[in-house]
Amino acid sequence: MKRLLYKISLILLAFAFFSCMTLPEKEKCSDELLGKGLKDSKQLTAFFMNHKPGFPDRNKVERLARLYVKEAAIEGINSDVAFVQMCHETGFLGFGNLVLPEMNNFCGLGAMDAEHPGLYFESEEIGVRAHIQHLQAYATTAEVELKQECVDPRYSWPHKTKFARTVHDLAGHWATDPEYGTKLENLLRELEMTN
């Protein structure tokens, strides 16, 4: 009987010890525009496909995810932020408003109305690069130079009028929606859960 009580006591003690231990927190996707993204291209693809499982062109998503990681790293932009912004702006590549898929415009650059439907870019790579460069223009001062040749025709505009450190700073500037930053933040929290 003593042995049984002793074993039960050890089990309870071990349970109490391990239940008080905190598990390491899962690393969070930063909402800051500058910096390195947490997720790799496979995780970005998985996030997209989890959100839109019926999307017919997984190869396109994989290509874009690789381009976002590559182009963002070159300019020091957070690829997680850029990728979720692309997802938001294009309706997870559904488009449907002013910007059309063949425009390779993944962030609505220049899209204002029917007369100004947005900018066209010659390839997916140039379109992603323009998006990254536009984020870099918001996140830095004019003294910070691009690492690659500028392909964003609107690059100098944010330097004169705007500055954004986080996705929340984009609300009312990148987009008129006051909830814009919150919507991007919510997508980042979803991205965090992607393995």
PDB file of C-alpha atoms in Angstrom:
ATOM      1  CA  MET A   1       0.000   0.000   0.000  1.00  0.00           C
ATOM      2  CA  LYS A   2       2.860   2.361   0.846  1.00  0.00           C
ATOM      3  CA  ARG A   3       4.452   1.607  -2.516  1.00  0.00           C
ATOM      4  CA  LEU A   4       1.214   2.382  -4.313  1.00  0.00           C
ATOM      5  CA  LEU A   5       0.803   5.687  -2.449  1.00  0.00           C
ATOM      6  CA  TYR A   6       4.445   6.504  -3.176  1.00  0.00           C
ATOM      7  CA  LYS A   7       3.968   5.839  -6.921  1.00  0.00           C
ATOM      8  CA  ILE A   8       0.767   7.887  -7.010  1.00  0.00           C
ATOM      9  CA  SER A   9       2.556  10.724  -5.211  1.00  0.00           C
ATOM     10  CA  LEU A  10       5.386  10.640  -7.760  1.00  0.00           C
ATOM     11  CA  ILE A  11       2.930  10.665 -10.636  1.00  0.00           C
ATOM     12  CA  LEU A  12       1.026  13.611  -9.161  1.00  0.00           C
ATOM     13  CA  LEU A  13       4.274  15.458  -8.475  1.00  0.00           C
ATOM     14  CA  ALA A  14       5.470  14.861 -12.038  1.00  0.00           C
ATOM     15  CA  PHE A  15       2.110  15.974 -13.408  1.00  0.00           C
ATOM     16  CA  ALA A  16       2.215  19.164 -11.321  1.00  0.00           C
ATOM     17  CA  PHE A  17       5.788  19.871 -12.429  1.00  0.00           C
ATOM     18  CA  PHE A  18       5.155  19.372 -16.140  1.00  0.00           C
ATOM     19  CA  SER A  19       1.817  21.185 -16.133  1.00  0.00           C
ATOM     20  CA  CYS A  20       3.527  24.273 -14.716  1.00  0.00           C
ATOM     21  CA  MET A  21       6.181  24.280 -17.412  1.00  0.00           C
ATOM     22  CA  THR A  22       5.505  26.687 -20.212  1.00  0.00           C
ATOM     23  CA  LEU A  23       5.842  25.451 -23.723  1.00  0.00           C
ATOM     24  CA  PRO A  24       7.942  27.606 -25.985  1.00  0.00           C
ATOM     25  CA  GLU A  25       5.818  30.211 -27.716  1.00  0.00           C
ATOM     26  CA  LYS A  26       5.421  29.860 -31.442  1.00  0.00           C
ATOM     27  CA  GLU A  27       7.339  32.626 -33.157  1.00  0.00           C
ATOM     28  CA  LYS A  28       5.082  35.377 -34.463  1.00  0.00           C
ATOM     29  CA  CYS A  29       5.038  36.826 -37.943  1.00  0.00           C
ATOM     30  CA  SER A  30       6.072  40.448 -37.574  1.00  0.00           C
ATOM     31  CA  ASP A  31       3.760  43.198 -38.788  1.00  0.00           C
ATOM     32  CA  GLU A  32       6.745  45.431 -39.558  1.00  0.00           C
ATOM     33  CA  LEU A  33       7.483  46.231 -43.191  1.00  0.00           C
ATOM     34  CA  LEU A  34      11.253  46.066 -42.809  1.00  0.00           C
ATOM     35  CA  GLY A  35      12.982  42.849 -41.813  1.00  0.00           C
ATOM     36  CA  LYS A  36      13.104  39.200 -42.712  1.00  0.00           C
ATOM     37  CA  GLY A  37       9.967  37.137 -43.082  1.00  0.00           C
ATOM     38  CA  LEU A  38       9.484  34.136 -40.818  1.00  0.00           C
ATOM     39  CA  LYS A  39       8.003  31.759 -43.408  1.00  0.00           C
ATOM     40  CA  ASP A  40       9.693  30.179 -46.403  1.00  0.00           C
ATOM     41  CA  SER A  41       8.144  29.837 -49.858  1.00  0.00           C
ATOM     42  CA  LYS A  42       6.691  26.385 -49.111  1.00  0.00           C
ATOM     43  CA  GLN A  43       4.934  27.728 -46.022  1.00  0.00           C
ATOM     44  CA  LEU A  44       3.629  30.749 -47.943  1.00  0.00           C
ATOM     45  CA  THR A  45       2.273  28.373 -50.591  1.00  0.00           C
ATOM     46  CA  ALA A  46       0.658  26.176 -47.925  1.00  0.00           C
ATOM     47  CA  PHE A  47      -0.960  29.253 -46.337  1.00  0.00           C
ATOM     48  CA  PHE A  48      -2.392  30.309 -49.700  1.00  0.00           C
ATOM     49  CA  MET A  49      -3.669  26.819 -50.538  1.00  0.00           C
ATOM     50  CA  ASN A  50      -5.180  26.404 -47.036  1.00  0.00           C
ATOM     51  CA  HIS A  51      -7.038  29.657 -47.548  1.00  0.00           C
ATOM     52  CA  LYS A  52      -8.105  28.882 -51.118  1.00  0.00           C
ATOM     53  CA  PRO A  53      -7.912  25.083 -51.547  1.00  0.00           C
ATOM     54  CA  GLY A  54      -9.673  25.058 -54.915  1.00  0.00           C
ATOM     55  CA  PHE A  55      -7.191  27.402 -56.592  1.00  0.00           C
ATOM     56  CA  PRO A  56      -6.451  25.787 -59.978  1.00  0.00           C
ATOM     57  CA  ASP A  57      -2.797  26.829 -60.486  1.00  0.00           C
ATOM     58  CA  ARG A  58      -0.627  25.745 -57.558  1.00  0.00           C
ATOM     59  CA  ASN A  59       2.490  26.218 -59.725  1.00  0.00           C
ATOM     60  CA  LYS A  60       1.725  29.940 -60.009  1.00  0.00           C
ATOM     61  CA  VAL A  61       1.355  30.224 -56.232  1.00  0.00           C
ATOM     62  CA  GLU A  62       4.680  28.419 -55.723  1.00  0.00           C
ATOM     63  CA  ARG A  63       6.408  30.701 -58.248  1.00  0.00           C
ATOM     64  CA  LEU A  64       5.013  33.825 -56.607  1.00  0.00           C
ATOM     65  CA  ALA A  65       5.930  32.627 -53.113  1.00  0.00           C
ATOM     66  CA  ARG A  66       9.540  32.057 -54.240  1.00  0.00           C
ATOM     67  CA  LEU A  67       9.623  35.473 -55.914  1.00  0.00           C
ATOM     68  CA  TYR A  68       8.271  37.207 -52.807  1.00  0.00           C
ATOM     69  CA  VAL A  69      10.894  35.595 -50.572  1.00  0.00           C
ATOM     70  CA  LYS A  70      13.707  36.390 -53.042  1.00  0.00           C
ATOM     71  CA  GLU A  71      12.719  39.965 -53.927  1.00  0.00           C
ATOM     72  CA  ALA A  72      11.875  40.925 -50.353  1.00  0.00           C
ATOM     73  CA  ALA A  73      15.245  39.661 -49.090  1.00  0.00           C
ATOM     74  CA  ILE A  74      17.067  41.824 -51.643  1.00  0.00           C
ATOM     75  CA  GLU A  75      15.362  45.031 -50.465  1.00  0.00           C
ATOM     76  CA  GLY A  76      15.113  44.172 -46.754  1.00  0.00           C
ATOM     77  CA  ILE A  77      11.320  43.891 -46.784  1.00  0.00           C
ATOM     78  CA  ASN A  78       9.352  41.415 -44.671  1.00  0.00           C
ATOM     79  CA  SER A  79       8.235  38.763 -47.175  1.00  0.00           C
ATOM     80  CA  ASP A  80       5.421  37.594 -44.869  1.00  0.00           C
ATOM     81  CA  VAL A  81       3.860  41.064 -44.950  1.00  0.00           C
ATOM     82  CA  ALA A  82       4.328  41.424 -48.714  1.00  0.00           C
ATOM     83  CA  PHE A  83       2.834  37.994 -49.446  1.00  0.00           C
ATOM     84  CA  VAL A  84      -0.264  38.446 -47.256  1.00  0.00           C
ATOM     85  CA  GLN A  85      -0.736  41.900 -48.751  1.00  0.00           C
ATOM     86  CA  MET A  86      -0.660  40.328 -52.220  1.00  0.00           C
ATOM     87  CA  CYS A  87      -3.249  37.778 -51.063  1.00  0.00           C
ATOM     88  CA  HIS A  88      -5.476  40.535 -49.712  1.00  0.00           C
ATOM     89  CA  GLU A  89      -5.089  42.904 -52.671  1.00  0.00           C
ATOM     90  CA  THR A  90      -5.780  40.234 -55.300  1.00  0.00           C
ATOM     91  CA  GLY A  91      -8.413  38.283 -53.364  1.00  0.00           C
ATOM     92  CA  PHE A  92      -5.999  35.339 -53.280  1.00  0.00           C
ATOM     93  CA  LEU A  93      -5.300  35.769 -57.000  1.00  0.00           C
ATOM     94  CA  GLY A  94      -8.999  35.936 -57.816  1.00  0.00           C
ATOM     95  CA  PHE A  95      -8.676  39.584 -58.898  1.00  0.00           C
ATOM     96  CA  GLY A  96     -12.131  40.679 -60.109  1.00  0.00           C
ATOM     97  CA  ASN A  97     -12.014  44.457 -59.744  1.00  0.00           C
ATOM     98  CA  LEU A  98      -9.918  46.877 -61.774  1.00  0.00           C
ATOM     99  CA  VAL A  99      -6.711  44.850 -61.835  1.00  0.00           C
ATOM    100  CA  LEU A 100      -6.630  41.801 -64.120  1.00  0.00           C
ATOM    101  CA  PRO A 101      -4.350  38.739 -63.762  1.00  0.00           C
ATOM    102  CA  GLU A 102      -2.440  39.527 -66.974  1.00  0.00           C
ATOM    103  CA  MET A 103      -1.350  42.876 -65.504  1.00  0.00           C
ATOM    104  CA  ASN A 104       1.062  41.117 -63.080  1.00  0.00           C
ATOM    105  CA  ASN A 105       0.094  43.837 -60.603  1.00  0.00           C
ATOM    106  CA  PHE A 106      -0.085  42.046 -57.265  1.00  0.00           C
ATOM    107  CA  CYS A 107      -0.698  45.032 -55.008  1.00  0.00           C
ATOM    108  CA  GLY A 108      -3.070  47.304 -56.923  1.00  0.00           C
ATOM    109  CA  LEU A 109      -0.383  49.803 -57.930  1.00  0.00           C
ATOM    110  CA  GLY A 110      -2.070  52.746 -59.632  1.00  0.00           C
ATOM    111  CA  ALA A 111      -5.557  51.208 -59.505  1.00  0.00           C
ATOM    112  CA  MET A 112      -8.021  53.999 -58.748  1.00  0.00           C
ATOM    113  CA  ASP A 113     -10.985  53.857 -61.132  1.00  0.00           C
ATOM    114  CA  ALA A 114     -12.061  52.688 -64.606  1.00  0.00           C
ATOM    115  CA  GLU A 115      -9.843  55.313 -66.237  1.00  0.00           C
ATOM    116  CA  HIS A 116      -6.913  54.296 -64.008  1.00  0.00           C
ATOM    117  CA  PRO A 117      -7.220  50.494 -63.643  1.00  0.00           C
ATOM    118  CA  GLY A 118      -3.625  50.088 -62.489  1.00  0.00           C
ATOM    119  CA  LEU A 119      -0.174  49.482 -63.843  1.00  0.00           C
ATOM    120  CA  TYR A 120       0.881  46.634 -66.143  1.00  0.00           C
ATOM    121  CA  PHE A 121       4.144  44.753 -65.558  1.00  0.00           C
ATOM    122  CA  GLU A 122       5.803  42.565 -68.188  1.00  0.00           C
ATOM    123  CA  SER A 123       6.256  39.524 -65.944  1.00  0.00           C
ATOM    124  CA  GLU A 124       5.372  38.086 -62.561  1.00  0.00           C
ATOM    125  CA  GLU A 125       8.919  38.795 -61.388  1.00  0.00           C
ATOM    126  CA  ILE A 126       8.763  42.487 -62.343  1.00  0.00           C
ATOM    127  CA  GLY A 127       5.297  42.790 -60.797  1.00  0.00           C
ATOM    128  CA  VAL A 128       6.500  41.294 -57.499  1.00  0.00           C
ATOM    129  CA  ARG A 129       9.611  43.498 -57.601  1.00  0.00           C
ATOM    130  CA  ALA A 130       7.465  46.614 -58.094  1.00  0.00           C
ATOM    131  CA  HIS A 131       5.319  45.613 -55.097  1.00  0.00           C
ATOM    132  CA  ILE A 132       8.407  45.083 -52.916  1.00  0.00           C
ATOM    133  CA  GLN A 133       9.900  48.383 -54.066  1.00  0.00           C
ATOM    134  CA  HIS A 134       6.675  50.218 -53.263  1.00  0.00           C
ATOM    135  CA  LEU A 135       6.699  48.773 -49.740  1.00  0.00           C
ATOM    136  CA  GLN A 136      10.343  49.810 -49.427  1.00  0.00           C
ATOM    137  CA  ALA A 137       9.373  53.357 -50.452  1.00  0.00           C
ATOM    138  CA  TYR A 138       6.790  53.480 -47.642  1.00  0.00           C
ATOM    139  CA  ALA A 139       9.132  51.945 -45.060  1.00  0.00           C
ATOM    140  CA  THR A 140      12.234  54.074 -45.660  1.00  0.00           C
ATOM    141  CA  THR A 141      13.305  57.612 -46.241  1.00  0.00           C
ATOM    142  CA  ALA A 142      14.462  58.846 -49.642  1.00  0.00           C
ATOM    143  CA  GLU A 143      18.118  58.431 -48.582  1.00  0.00           C
ATOM    144  CA  VAL A 144      17.746  54.635 -48.563  1.00  0.00           C
ATOM    145  CA  GLU A 145      18.467  53.476 -52.088  1.00  0.00           C
ATOM    146  CA  LEU A 146      17.052  50.432 -53.831  1.00  0.00           C
ATOM    147  CA  LYS A 147      19.398  47.505 -54.405  1.00  0.00           C
ATOM    148  CA  GLN A 148      17.947  46.823 -57.873  1.00  0.00           C
ATOM    149  CA  GLU A 149      16.923  49.053 -60.734  1.00  0.00           C
ATOM    150  CA  CYS A 150      13.609  50.752 -59.959  1.00  0.00           C
ATOM    151  CA  VAL A 151      10.647  49.176 -61.768  1.00  0.00           C
ATOM    152  CA  ASP A 152       7.955  50.878 -59.658  1.00  0.00           C
ATOM    153  CA  PRO A 153       6.860  54.016 -61.575  1.00  0.00           C
ATOM    154  CA  ARG A 154       5.254  55.345 -58.383  1.00  0.00           C
ATOM    155  CA  TYR A 155       8.321  54.739 -56.207  1.00  0.00           C
ATOM    156  CA  SER A 156       9.108  58.368 -55.392  1.00  0.00           C
ATOM    157  CA  TRP A 157       5.543  59.269 -54.419  1.00  0.00           C
ATOM    158  CA  PRO A 158       5.441  57.675 -50.911  1.00  0.00           C
ATOM    159  CA  HIS A 159       8.819  59.173 -49.995  1.00  0.00           C
ATOM    160  CA  LYS A 160       7.305  62.626 -50.346  1.00  0.00           C
ATOM    161  CA  THR A 161       4.076  62.022 -48.488  1.00  0.00           C
ATOM    162  CA  LYS A 162       3.997  58.853 -46.386  1.00  0.00           C
ATOM    163  CA  PHE A 163       5.954  56.755 -43.918  1.00  0.00           C
ATOM    164  CA  ALA A 164       4.914  53.349 -42.635  1.00  0.00           C
ATOM    165  CA  ARG A 165       6.641  51.153 -40.105  1.00  0.00           C
ATOM    166  CA  THR A 166       3.933  48.475 -39.747  1.00  0.00           C
ATOM    167  CA  VAL A 167       0.931  47.184 -41.692  1.00  0.00           C
ATOM    168  CA  HIS A 168      -1.272  49.383 -39.501  1.00  0.00           C
ATOM    169  CA  ASP A 169       0.502  52.485 -40.786  1.00  0.00           C
ATOM    170  CA  LEU A 170      -0.647  51.583 -44.315  1.00  0.00           C
ATOM    171  CA  ALA A 171      -4.313  52.165 -43.415  1.00  0.00           C
ATOM    172  CA  GLY A 172      -5.479  55.430 -44.898  1.00  0.00           C
ATOM    173  CA  HIS A 173      -2.351  55.677 -47.052  1.00  0.00           C
ATOM    174  CA  TRP A 174      -1.851  52.547 -49.150  1.00  0.00           C
ATOM    175  CA  ALA A 175      -5.589  51.953 -48.970  1.00  0.00           C
ATOM    176  CA  THR A 176      -8.377  54.242 -47.824  1.00  0.00           C
ATOM    177  CA  ASP A 177      -9.919  51.473 -45.688  1.00  0.00           C
ATOM    178  CA  PRO A 178      -9.313  52.378 -42.002  1.00  0.00           C
ATOM    179  CA  GLU A 179      -9.321  48.626 -41.204  1.00  0.00           C
ATOM    180  CA  TYR A 180      -6.680  47.819 -43.828  1.00  0.00           C
ATOM    181  CA  GLY A 181      -3.897  47.195 -41.296  1.00  0.00           C
ATOM    182  CA  THR A 182      -6.147  45.024 -39.147  1.00  0.00           C
ATOM    183  CA  LYS A 183      -7.064  42.898 -42.162  1.00  0.00           C
ATOM    184  CA  LEU A 184      -3.392  42.355 -42.988  1.00  0.00           C
ATOM    185  CA  GLU A 185      -2.621  41.635 -39.323  1.00  0.00           C
ATOM    186  CA  ASN A 186      -5.355  38.977 -39.274  1.00  0.00           C
ATOM    187  CA  LEU A 187      -3.812  37.306 -42.322  1.00  0.00           C
ATOM    188  CA  LEU A 188      -0.407  37.373 -40.620  1.00  0.00           C
ATOM    189  CA  ARG A 189      -1.905  35.615 -37.577  1.00  0.00           C
ATOM    190  CA  GLU A 190      -3.304  32.945 -39.911  1.00  0.00           C
ATOM    191  CA  LEU A 191       0.086  32.625 -41.593  1.00  0.00           C
ATOM    192  CA  GLU A 192       1.711  32.028 -38.190  1.00  0.00           C
ATOM    193  CA  MET A 193      -0.256  28.810 -37.838  1.00  0.00           C
ATOM    194  CA  THR A 194       1.041  27.436 -41.137  1.00  0.00           C
ATOM    195  CA  ASN A 195       3.771  24.811 -40.896  1.00  0.00           C
TER     196      ASN A 195
END
